[in-house]
Tab-separated table of C-alpha atoms in Angstrom:
chain	number	residue	atom	x	y	z
X	1	MET	CA	0.000	0.000	0.000
X	2	THR	CA	1.467	3.365	-0.965
X	3	SER	CA	1.748	6.270	1.451
X	4	GLU	CA	-0.848	9.012	1.177
X	5	PHE	CA	1.810	11.733	1.269
X	6	PRO	CA	4.652	11.832	-1.277
X	7	THR	CA	8.232	11.585	-0.075
X	8	LEU	CA	9.475	15.061	0.754
X	9	PRO	CA	12.735	16.412	-0.592
X	10	LEU	CA	15.560	16.377	1.948
X	11	PRO	CA	15.499	20.169	2.620
X	12	ILE	CA	11.801	20.019	3.512
X	13	SER	CA	12.253	17.036	5.831
X	14	ALA	CA	15.237	18.730	7.424
X	15	LEU	CA	13.205	21.911	7.932
X	16	PHE	CA	10.388	19.935	9.558
X	17	PHE	CA	12.689	18.411	12.176
X	18	LEU	CA	14.634	21.645	12.586
X	19	LEU	CA	11.470	23.504	13.614
X	20	LEU	CA	10.158	20.773	15.888
X	21	PRO	CA	12.289	21.707	18.960
X	22	PHE	CA	11.025	25.272	18.709
X	23	SER	CA	7.348	24.305	18.722
X	24	VAL	CA	6.643	25.595	22.242
X	25	PRO	CA	3.809	27.831	23.454
X	26	ALA	CA	4.514	31.495	24.055
X	27	ILE	CA	5.026	32.537	27.654
X	28	SER	CA	3.706	36.026	26.913
X	29	HIS	CA	0.730	36.731	24.692
X	30	PRO	CA	-2.344	38.970	24.409
X	31	SER	CA	-5.063	38.416	26.986
X	32	ASP	CA	-8.802	38.937	26.632
X	33	VAL	CA	-9.180	39.305	30.414
X	34	THR	CA	-7.809	41.720	32.967
X	35	CYS	CA	-7.399	41.580	36.722
X	36	GLY	CA	-7.126	45.319	37.235
X	37	GLU	CA	-10.907	45.622	37.544
X	38	ALA	CA	-11.038	42.813	40.120
X	39	ILE	CA	-9.407	44.849	42.907
X	40	SER	CA	-12.197	45.739	45.287
X	41	SER	CA	-13.112	46.483	48.870
X	42	CYS	CA	-15.700	45.394	51.392
X	43	GLY	CA	-16.161	47.086	54.750
X	44	ASN	CA	-12.821	47.695	56.443
X	45	ILE	CA	-10.946	45.397	54.061
X	46	ILE	CA	-9.720	47.507	51.155
X	47	ASN	CA	-7.812	46.558	47.996
X	48	ILE	CA	-8.746	42.878	48.046
X	49	THR	CA	-6.367	41.290	45.570
X	50	TYR	CA	-4.637	38.023	44.682
X	51	PRO	CA	-4.716	35.350	46.044
X	52	PHE	CA	-8.127	36.557	47.321
X	53	TRP	CA	-10.957	37.766	45.115
X	54	LEU	CA	-14.348	39.248	45.865
X	55	VAL	CA	-17.548	37.868	44.361
X	56	ASP	CA	-20.952	39.507	44.459
X	57	ASP	CA	-22.910	36.324	45.191
X	58	ASP	CA	-22.650	32.541	45.013
X	59	SER	CA	-22.610	32.545	41.216
X	60	THR	CA	-19.487	32.221	39.087
X	61	SER	CA	-17.533	35.462	38.977
X	62	PRO	CA	-15.952	36.772	35.758
X	63	HIS	CA	-12.854	37.484	37.850
X	64	SER	CA	-12.428	33.961	39.202
X	65	HIS	CA	-9.081	33.767	37.385
X	66	CYS	CA	-7.873	36.705	39.492
X	67	GLY	CA	-7.760	34.704	42.716
X	68	TYR	CA	-6.728	31.330	44.051
X	69	ARG	CA	-9.238	28.502	44.407
X	70	GLY	CA	-10.855	28.552	47.849
X	71	PHE	CA	-9.818	32.178	48.475
X	72	GLU	CA	-13.068	33.796	47.305
X	73	LEU	CA	-14.645	36.354	49.649
X	74	PHE	CA	-18.291	37.415	49.843
X	75	CYS	CA	-19.466	40.857	50.879
X	76	TRP	CA	-22.479	40.401	53.164
X	77	ASN	CA	-23.998	43.551	54.725
X	78	ASN	CA	-20.733	45.334	53.971
X	79	THR	CA	-18.830	42.620	55.867
X	80	PRO	CA	-16.219	40.438	54.109
X	81	ILE	CA	-16.937	36.737	54.653
X	82	ILE	CA	-14.959	33.637	53.728
X	83	HIS	CA	-16.771	30.312	53.609
X	84	LEU	CA	-14.982	27.264	55.027
X	85	PRO	CA	-16.465	23.761	55.320
X	86	SER	CA	-17.172	24.404	59.018
X	87	GLY	CA	-19.098	27.639	58.422
X	88	ASN	CA	-18.790	31.338	57.652
X	89	TYR	CA	-15.990	33.469	59.082
X	90	THR	CA	-15.668	37.250	59.133
X	91	VAL	CA	-12.452	38.629	57.641
X	92	THR	CA	-10.914	41.231	59.972
X	93	ASN	CA	-7.542	41.691	58.260
X	94	ILE	CA	-5.392	40.438	55.380
X	95	ASP	CA	-1.599	40.680	55.663
X	96	TYR	CA	-0.243	40.023	52.181
X	97	ARG	CA	3.390	40.482	53.204
X	98	ASN	CA	3.253	37.806	55.916
X	99	ARG	CA	0.627	35.768	54.041
X	100	THR	CA	-1.942	35.623	56.863
X	101	ILE	CA	-5.677	36.281	56.999
X	102	SER	CA	-7.381	37.131	60.294
X	103	LEU	CA	-10.823	35.592	60.859
X	104	ALA	CA	-13.531	35.400	63.498
X	105	ASP	CA	-16.531	33.083	63.674
X	106	THR	CA	-19.360	35.103	62.100
X	107	ASP	CA	-21.926	33.620	64.513
X	108	ILE	CA	-19.858	34.848	67.484
X	109	VAL	CA	-19.288	38.299	65.978
X	110	VAL	CA	-22.995	38.822	65.316
X	111	VAL	CA	-24.160	37.672	68.752
X	112	ARG	CA	-21.604	39.701	70.757
X	113	GLU	CA	-22.195	37.903	74.048
X	114	GLU	CA	-19.650	37.322	76.780
X	115	CYS	CA	-20.637	33.631	76.982
X	116	PRO	CA	-21.662	32.604	73.452
X	117	ARG	CA	-22.327	29.007	72.486
X	118	VAL	CA	-19.784	27.678	69.965
X	119	TYR	CA	-21.353	25.267	67.492
X	120	HIS	CA	-18.636	24.039	65.145
X	121	ASN	CA	-14.993	23.037	64.952
X	122	LEU	CA	-12.830	24.666	62.319
X	123	THR	CA	-12.357	22.323	59.374
X	124	PHE	CA	-10.604	22.731	56.026
X	125	ASP	CA	-11.397	21.449	52.590
X	126	PRO	CA	-9.060	18.520	51.741
X	127	ASP	CA	-7.570	20.522	48.848
X	128	SER	CA	-7.219	23.768	50.805
X	129	VAL	CA	-3.776	25.316	51.266
X	130	LEU	CA	-4.955	27.420	54.219
X	131	ARG	CA	-3.454	26.295	57.515
X	132	TYR	CA	-3.228	27.408	61.139
X	133	ALA	CA	-0.738	30.206	61.812
X	134	PRO	CA	1.934	30.031	64.558
X	135	SER	CA	0.008	32.703	66.497
X	136	ASP	CA	-2.931	30.316	67.092
X	137	VAL	CA	-3.713	28.155	70.107
X	138	ASN	CA	-6.779	26.054	70.864
X	139	LEU	CA	-9.695	26.431	73.233
X	140	THR	CA	-11.693	23.272	73.910
X	141	PHE	CA	-15.333	23.488	74.990
X	142	PHE	CA	-17.293	20.674	76.649
X	143	PHE	CA	-21.008	21.456	76.503
X	144	ASP	CA	-23.911	19.955	78.485
X	145	CYS	CA	-21.841	17.601	80.649
X	146	THR	CA	-22.752	15.603	83.706
X	147	ASP	CA	-19.258	15.775	85.214
X	148	GLY	CA	-16.082	17.879	85.081
X	149	PRO	CA	-13.674	19.951	87.222
X	150	PRO	CA	-15.600	22.699	89.106
X	151	GLY	CA	-12.805	25.234	88.635
X	152	LEU	CA	-13.217	25.242	84.856
X	153	ARG	CA	-16.989	25.314	84.677
X	154	ILE	CA	-18.566	28.125	82.633
X	155	PRO	CA	-20.867	29.828	85.172
X	156	CYS	CA	-22.690	32.030	82.676
X	157	LEU	CA	-23.695	29.180	80.361
X	158	GLY	CA	-26.368	27.023	81.890
X	159	SER	CA	-28.299	24.068	80.559
X	160	ALA	CA	-31.534	22.273	81.313
X	161	GLY	CA	-31.402	19.300	83.612
X	162	GLY	CA	-28.529	20.613	85.701
X	163	LYS	CA	-25.890	19.902	83.037
X	164	ARG	CA	-22.778	22.063	82.950
X	165	SER	CA	-20.278	23.333	80.351
X	166	TYR	CA	-16.505	23.783	80.580
X	167	VAL	CA	-13.698	25.577	78.722
X	168	PHE	CA	-10.102	24.366	78.611
X	169	THR	CA	-6.847	25.777	77.299
X	170	THR	CA	-4.115	23.409	76.109
X	171	GLU	CA	-2.418	23.758	79.493
X	172	THR	CA	-5.513	23.117	81.615
X	173	MET	CA	-6.386	20.127	79.412
X	174	THR	CA	-3.023	18.603	80.354
X	175	GLU	CA	-3.298	19.526	84.027
X	176	ASN	CA	-6.820	18.059	84.334
X	177	TYR	CA	-6.395	15.077	82.039
X	178	HIS	CA	-7.834	12.602	84.547
X	179	ARG	CA	-10.746	14.893	85.391
X	180	LEU	CA	-11.925	15.764	81.891
X	181	PRO	CA	-15.696	15.587	81.331
X	182	ARG	CA	-16.641	12.212	79.904
X	183	THR	CA	-20.373	12.504	79.325
X	184	CYS	CA	-21.241	15.615	77.309
X	185	GLY	CA	-23.610	16.755	74.609
X	186	ALA	CA	-20.842	18.232	72.416
X	187	VAL	CA	-17.094	18.890	72.355
X	188	VAL	CA	-15.881	21.780	70.168
X	189	VAL	CA	-12.259	22.824	69.537
X	190	VAL	CA	-11.660	26.324	68.155
X	191	PRO	CA	-8.497	28.316	67.380
X	192	VAL	CA	-7.869	31.664	69.098
X	193	LEU	CA	-5.002	34.131	69.178
X	194	GLN	CA	-2.464	33.303	71.851
X	195	ASP	CA	-1.946	36.996	72.664
X	196	ALA	CA	-5.684	37.483	73.215
X	197	LEU	CA	-5.848	34.420	75.451
X	198	LEU	CA	-2.928	35.566	77.600
X	199	ALA	CA	-4.886	38.708	78.492
X	200	TYR	CA	-7.216	36.579	80.629
X	201	ILE	CA	-6.433	34.592	83.741
X	202	ALA	CA	-8.260	31.291	84.181
X	203	ASP	CA	-11.100	32.684	86.300
X	204	GLU	CA	-11.809	35.540	83.878
X	205	LEU	CA	-11.693	33.236	80.866
X	206	ARG	CA	-14.584	31.124	82.179
X	207	SER	CA	-16.964	34.086	82.141
X	208	GLN	CA	-15.445	36.305	79.426
X	209	TYR	CA	-14.189	33.927	76.767
X	210	GLY	CA	-16.477	35.680	74.258
X	211	GLY	CA	-13.909	38.466	73.961
X	212	VAL	CA	-11.192	35.954	73.100
X	213	LEU	CA	-13.370	34.352	70.437
X	214	ARG	CA	-14.227	37.727	68.884
X	215	SER	CA	-10.498	38.497	68.635
X	216	GLY	CA	-10.439	35.655	66.141
X	217	PHE	CA	-7.472	33.709	64.839
X	218	ASN	CA	-5.085	33.672	61.896
X	219	LEU	CA	-4.700	31.361	58.940
X	220	SER	CA	-1.682	31.324	56.648
X	221	TRP	CA	-1.030	30.257	53.071
X	222	PRO	CA	2.256	29.060	51.498
X	223	LYS	CA	4.484	31.269	49.391
X	224	ALA	CA	3.911	29.040	46.367
X	225	VAL	CA	0.304	30.253	46.219
X	226	SER	CA	1.340	33.904	45.947
X	227	GLY	CA	3.950	33.175	43.300
X	228	ASP	CA	6.161	36.171	42.602
X	229	CYS	CA	3.200	38.510	42.979
X	230	GLY	CA	5.351	41.309	44.407
X	231	SER	CA	7.492	41.500	41.252
X	232	CYS	CA	4.389	41.395	39.075
X	233	GLU	CA	2.691	44.266	40.921
X	234	ARG	CA	5.878	46.375	41.056
X	235	SER	CA	6.075	46.118	37.259
X	236	GLY	CA	2.522	47.474	36.950
X	237	GLY	CA	0.812	44.100	36.514
X	238	ARG	CA	-1.891	42.289	38.454
X	239	CYS	CA	-1.542	38.726	39.732
X	240	GLY	CA	-3.907	35.964	38.730
X	241	LEU	CA	-4.243	32.444	37.364
X	242	ASN	CA	-4.342	31.110	33.821
X	243	ARG	CA	-5.994	27.814	32.877
X	244	THR	CA	-3.588	25.624	30.901
X	245	ILE	CA	-4.370	23.057	28.205
X	246	ASN	CA	-3.928	20.405	30.917
X	247	SER	CA	-6.789	22.012	32.894
X	248	THR	CA	-4.403	23.155	35.627
X	249	TRP	CA	-4.123	26.722	36.900
X	250	ASP	CA	-0.735	28.472	36.764
X	251	PHE	CA	0.337	31.789	38.260
X	252	THR	CA	0.085	34.565	35.659
X	253	CYS	CA	0.974	38.252	35.606
X	254	PHE	CA	-1.700	40.312	33.807
X	255	CYS	CA	0.029	43.421	32.450
X	256	SER	CA	-1.569	46.835	32.014
X	257	ASP	CA	-1.078	46.750	28.226
X	258	GLY	CA	-3.355	43.726	27.799
X	259	ILE	CA	-0.580	41.128	27.772
X	260	LYS	CA	-0.514	38.182	30.174
X	261	THR	CA	2.826	36.594	30.928
X	262	PHE	CA	4.044	33.559	32.828
X	263	LEU	CA	7.241	35.462	33.588
X	264	PRO	CA	7.607	36.859	37.151
X	265	SER	CA	6.806	40.384	35.955
X	266	CYS	CA	5.844	42.504	32.973
X	267	ALA	CA	9.375	43.908	32.738
X	268	GLY	CA	10.905	41.205	30.521
X	269	LYS	CA	7.946	40.261	28.359
X	270	SER	CA	8.578	42.846	25.596
X	271	VAL	CA	11.945	41.354	24.667
X	272	TYR	CA	10.467	37.857	24.628
X	273	LEU	CA	7.515	38.910	22.489
X	274	LEU	CA	9.871	40.632	20.034
X	275	ASN	CA	12.081	37.545	19.775
X	276	TYR	CA	9.093	35.231	19.435
X	277	SER	CA	7.491	37.452	16.806
X	278	LEU	CA	10.783	37.616	14.907
X	279	PHE	CA	11.142	33.842	15.035
X	280	SER	CA	7.562	33.335	13.829
X	281	THR	CA	8.014	35.772	10.921
X	282	VAL	CA	11.289	34.224	9.761
X	283	THR	CA	9.883	30.707	10.121
X	284	ALA	CA	6.795	31.537	8.071
X	285	ARG	CA	8.977	33.090	5.347
X	286	LEU	CA	11.301	30.066	5.192
X	287	ILE	CA	8.357	27.669	4.949
X	288	SER	CA	6.856	29.734	2.117
X	289	LEU	CA	10.152	29.668	0.205
X	290	PHE	CA	10.529	25.925	0.597
X	291	PHE	CA	6.960	25.232	-0.479
X	292	ALA	CA	7.473	27.461	-3.520
X	293	ALA	CA	10.427	25.279	-4.505
X	294	LEU	CA	8.431	22.044	-4.369
X	295	PRO	CA	7.940	20.207	-7.672
X	296	PRO	CA	4.366	20.092	-9.026
X	297	SER	CA	4.035	16.388	-8.161
X	298	VAL	CA	4.428	17.289	-4.476
X	299	ALA	CA	2.657	20.606	-4.407
X	300	GLN	CA	-0.796	19.240	-5.055
X	301	PRO	CA	-3.328	21.648	-3.506
X	302	ILE	CA	-5.022	19.227	-1.109
X	303	ARG	CA	-1.898	17.409	0.052
X	304	LEU	CA	0.106	20.581	0.251
X	305	GLY	CA	-2.613	22.152	2.391
X	306	GLN	CA	-2.648	19.158	4.712
X	307	PHE	CA	1.115	19.287	5.219
X	308	HIS	CA	1.050	23.058	5.590
X	309	CYS	CA	-1.453	22.763	8.459
X	310	MET	CA	0.543	19.955	10.025
X	311	VAL	CA	3.714	22.047	10.146
X	312	PHE	CA	2.014	25.170	11.461
X	313	SER	CA	0.181	23.167	14.138
X	314	LEU	CA	3.578	22.508	15.678
X	315	LEU	CA	4.368	26.198	15.845
X	316	ILE	CA	1.230	27.335	17.669
């Protein structure tokens, strides 16, 4: 059986394999999206930017590429909220330099009681990169118990049937290990700021732990998430993500001139684009010259068109 395509002259075959190593995608090219418009504010949190992004509601945002997955914030009654699997948390501060976000349980913030009831542990999505910060420590609550150490009982939080509730720090958990409540309605562990906790002695904590909870806690994210966002922003760009052909999301710098680059900043993209454009122009010219030199038996319109597309598909 004969081959569908005729044997190519040696120069053409050599050109085909010569161009193959250069058939790589551009790392800087025009973008039909921009992240400049995605910078926004909600309440006391101003200039919300990558890796966080603000959405108006639960629907898909046109700026979802401007923030990291799981870092979306919602503005509810002029209050920035982040949703975690365990519930909603109010954002009180974002420190981009140290890569920490300060949160407080929204239920606790809204109630504003000295002895609020805590209903959920803090949990993370399995794919989340958010983690506890070094500034966090735990408070452990035992609610509606039939036993427990009297010195750690919460006097302002009663329950029907004579049941009692208790609050423990990490230290008092260790000290009272053999006297921990064993029959309770619920056990909840929540993070709090160590500095806020140190402001209370044990007796005050039992009746005023609401202030510690409202002070919130910190979560951190790894440097890999932020990429080289500082270099991108210093060059006038905005940080974001770009969906690749493998359906992964890579850090991208969206430049003010409508170019998106996978380089650390917008500073070096012009030279690359010039070199890439030059290479593309010269390559196209060489291919045209070689095809013009083909004998008629090779340069049949249909087969020539098929090979032409095959070569250019490697260059895109």
